[in-house]
C-alpha atoms as a printed R data frame, in Angstrom:
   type eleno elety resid chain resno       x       y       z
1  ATOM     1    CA   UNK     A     1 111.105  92.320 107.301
2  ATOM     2    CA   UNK     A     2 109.687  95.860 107.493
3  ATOM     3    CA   UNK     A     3 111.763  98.730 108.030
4  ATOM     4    CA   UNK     A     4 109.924 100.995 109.124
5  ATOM     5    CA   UNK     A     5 111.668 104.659 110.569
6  ATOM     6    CA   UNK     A     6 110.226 106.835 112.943
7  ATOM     7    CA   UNK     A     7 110.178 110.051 114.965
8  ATOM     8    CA   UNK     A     8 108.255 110.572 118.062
9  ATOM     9    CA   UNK     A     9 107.170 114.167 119.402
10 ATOM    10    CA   UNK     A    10 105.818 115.816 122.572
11 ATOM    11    CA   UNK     A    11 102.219 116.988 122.093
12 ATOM    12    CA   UNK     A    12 102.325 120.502 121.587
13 ATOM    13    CA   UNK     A    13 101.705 123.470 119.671
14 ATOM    14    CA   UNK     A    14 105.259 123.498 117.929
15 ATOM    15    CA   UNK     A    15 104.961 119.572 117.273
16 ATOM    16    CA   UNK     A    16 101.523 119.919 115.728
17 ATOM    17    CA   UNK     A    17 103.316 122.312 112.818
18 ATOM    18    CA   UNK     A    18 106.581 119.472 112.335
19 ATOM    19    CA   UNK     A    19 103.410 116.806 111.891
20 ATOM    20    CA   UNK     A    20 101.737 119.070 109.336
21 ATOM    21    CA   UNK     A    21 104.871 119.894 107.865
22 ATOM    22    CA   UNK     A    22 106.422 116.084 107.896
23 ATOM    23    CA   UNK     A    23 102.871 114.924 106.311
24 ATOM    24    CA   UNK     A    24 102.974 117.080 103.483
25 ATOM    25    CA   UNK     A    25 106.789 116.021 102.781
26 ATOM    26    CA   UNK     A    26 106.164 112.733 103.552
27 ATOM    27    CA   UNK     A    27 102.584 111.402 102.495
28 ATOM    28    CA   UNK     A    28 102.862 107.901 102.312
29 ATOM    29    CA   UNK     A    29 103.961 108.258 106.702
30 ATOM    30    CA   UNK     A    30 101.215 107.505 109.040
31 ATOM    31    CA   UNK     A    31 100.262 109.960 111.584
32 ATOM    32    CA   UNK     A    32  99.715 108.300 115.407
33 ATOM    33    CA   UNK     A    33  98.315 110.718 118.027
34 ATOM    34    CA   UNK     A    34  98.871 108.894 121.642
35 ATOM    35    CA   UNK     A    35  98.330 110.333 125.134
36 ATOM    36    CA   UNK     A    36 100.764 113.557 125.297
37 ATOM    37    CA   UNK     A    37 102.197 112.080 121.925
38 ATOM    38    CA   UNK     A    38 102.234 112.294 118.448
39 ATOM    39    CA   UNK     A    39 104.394 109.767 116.057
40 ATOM    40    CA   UNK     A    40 104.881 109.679 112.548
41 ATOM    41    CA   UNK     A    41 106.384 106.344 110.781
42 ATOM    42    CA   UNK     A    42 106.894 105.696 107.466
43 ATOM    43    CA   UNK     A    43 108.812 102.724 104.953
44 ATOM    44    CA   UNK     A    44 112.979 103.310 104.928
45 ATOM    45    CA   UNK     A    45 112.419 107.186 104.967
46 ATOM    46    CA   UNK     A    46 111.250 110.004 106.523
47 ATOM    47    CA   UNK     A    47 112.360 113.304 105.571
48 ATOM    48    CA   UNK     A    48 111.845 116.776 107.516
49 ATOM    49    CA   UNK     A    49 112.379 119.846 105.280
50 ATOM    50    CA   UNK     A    50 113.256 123.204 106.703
51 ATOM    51    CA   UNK     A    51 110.989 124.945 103.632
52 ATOM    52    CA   UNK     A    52 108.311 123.419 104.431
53 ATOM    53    CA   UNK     A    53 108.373 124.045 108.547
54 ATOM    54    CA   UNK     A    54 109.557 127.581 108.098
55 ATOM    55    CA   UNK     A    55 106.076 127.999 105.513
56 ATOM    56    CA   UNK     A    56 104.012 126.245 108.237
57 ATOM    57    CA   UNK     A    57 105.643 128.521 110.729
58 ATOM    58    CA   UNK     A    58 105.730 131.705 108.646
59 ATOM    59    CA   UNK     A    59 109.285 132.412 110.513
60 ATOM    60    CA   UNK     A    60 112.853 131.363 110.074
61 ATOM    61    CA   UNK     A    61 113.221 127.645 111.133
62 ATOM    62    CA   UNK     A    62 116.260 126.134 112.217
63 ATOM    63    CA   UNK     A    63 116.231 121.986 111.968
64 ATOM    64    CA   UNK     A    64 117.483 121.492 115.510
65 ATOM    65    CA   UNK     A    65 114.629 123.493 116.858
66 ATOM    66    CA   UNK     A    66 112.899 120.375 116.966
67 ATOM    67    CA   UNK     A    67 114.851 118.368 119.094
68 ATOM    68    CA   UNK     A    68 113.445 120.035 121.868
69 ATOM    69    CA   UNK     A    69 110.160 118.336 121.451
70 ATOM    70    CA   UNK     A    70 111.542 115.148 120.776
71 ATOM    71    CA   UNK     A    71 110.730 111.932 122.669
72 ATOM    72    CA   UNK     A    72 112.262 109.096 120.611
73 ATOM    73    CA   UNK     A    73 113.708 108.454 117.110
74 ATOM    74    CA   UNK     A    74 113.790 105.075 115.177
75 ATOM    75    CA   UNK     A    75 116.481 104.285 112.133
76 ATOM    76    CA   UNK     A    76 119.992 106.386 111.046
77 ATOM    77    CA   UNK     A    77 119.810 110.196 111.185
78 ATOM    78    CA   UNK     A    78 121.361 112.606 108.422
79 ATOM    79    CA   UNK     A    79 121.036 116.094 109.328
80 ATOM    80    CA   UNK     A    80 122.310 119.000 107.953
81 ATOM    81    CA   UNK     A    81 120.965 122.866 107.491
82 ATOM    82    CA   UNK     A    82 117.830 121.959 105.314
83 ATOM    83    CA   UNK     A    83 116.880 118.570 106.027
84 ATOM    84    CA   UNK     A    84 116.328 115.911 108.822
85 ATOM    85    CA   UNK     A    85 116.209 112.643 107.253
86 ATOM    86    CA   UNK     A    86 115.640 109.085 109.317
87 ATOM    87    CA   UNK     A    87 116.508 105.957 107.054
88 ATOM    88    CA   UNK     A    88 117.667 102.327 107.497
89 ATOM    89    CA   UNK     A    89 121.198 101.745 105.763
């Protein structure tokens, strides 16, 4: 049975740098661009790293700045000031 995790995003201008961002963390995820979407799934884990969002960004980056754009999330969240992680347990 696959287990796959996943985050969905609005289609915007802030989302566009968490994709880039989540990609480079996270290159064995697949990318989906939908109408006024963009999802990213991967295998067990998906990791979002406030490093690499605050290089895409060139700014201070706080991890719940993100949950604005968020549409839907898929598996267990761990959060804390440097990481966003989505895994089955």
């Amino acid at each position: 049975m696959s287990q796959l995790v996943f985050i969905a995003f609005q289609d915007n201008d802030n989302a566009r740098y968490l994709a880039e961002a989540i990609m480079e963390d996270n290159p064995e995820a697949e990318l989906q661009h939908q109408p006024a979407m963009i999802r990213i799934q991967a295998e067990k884990r998906l990791v979002i790293n406030r490093e690499t969002m605050e290089e895409k960004l060139g700014r201070d980056w706080d991890v719940q700045e993100m949950l604005i754009d968020v549409i839907s999330i898929g598996g267990n969240v761990d959060e804390d000031d440097d990481h966003f992680i989505l895994q089955w347990k």
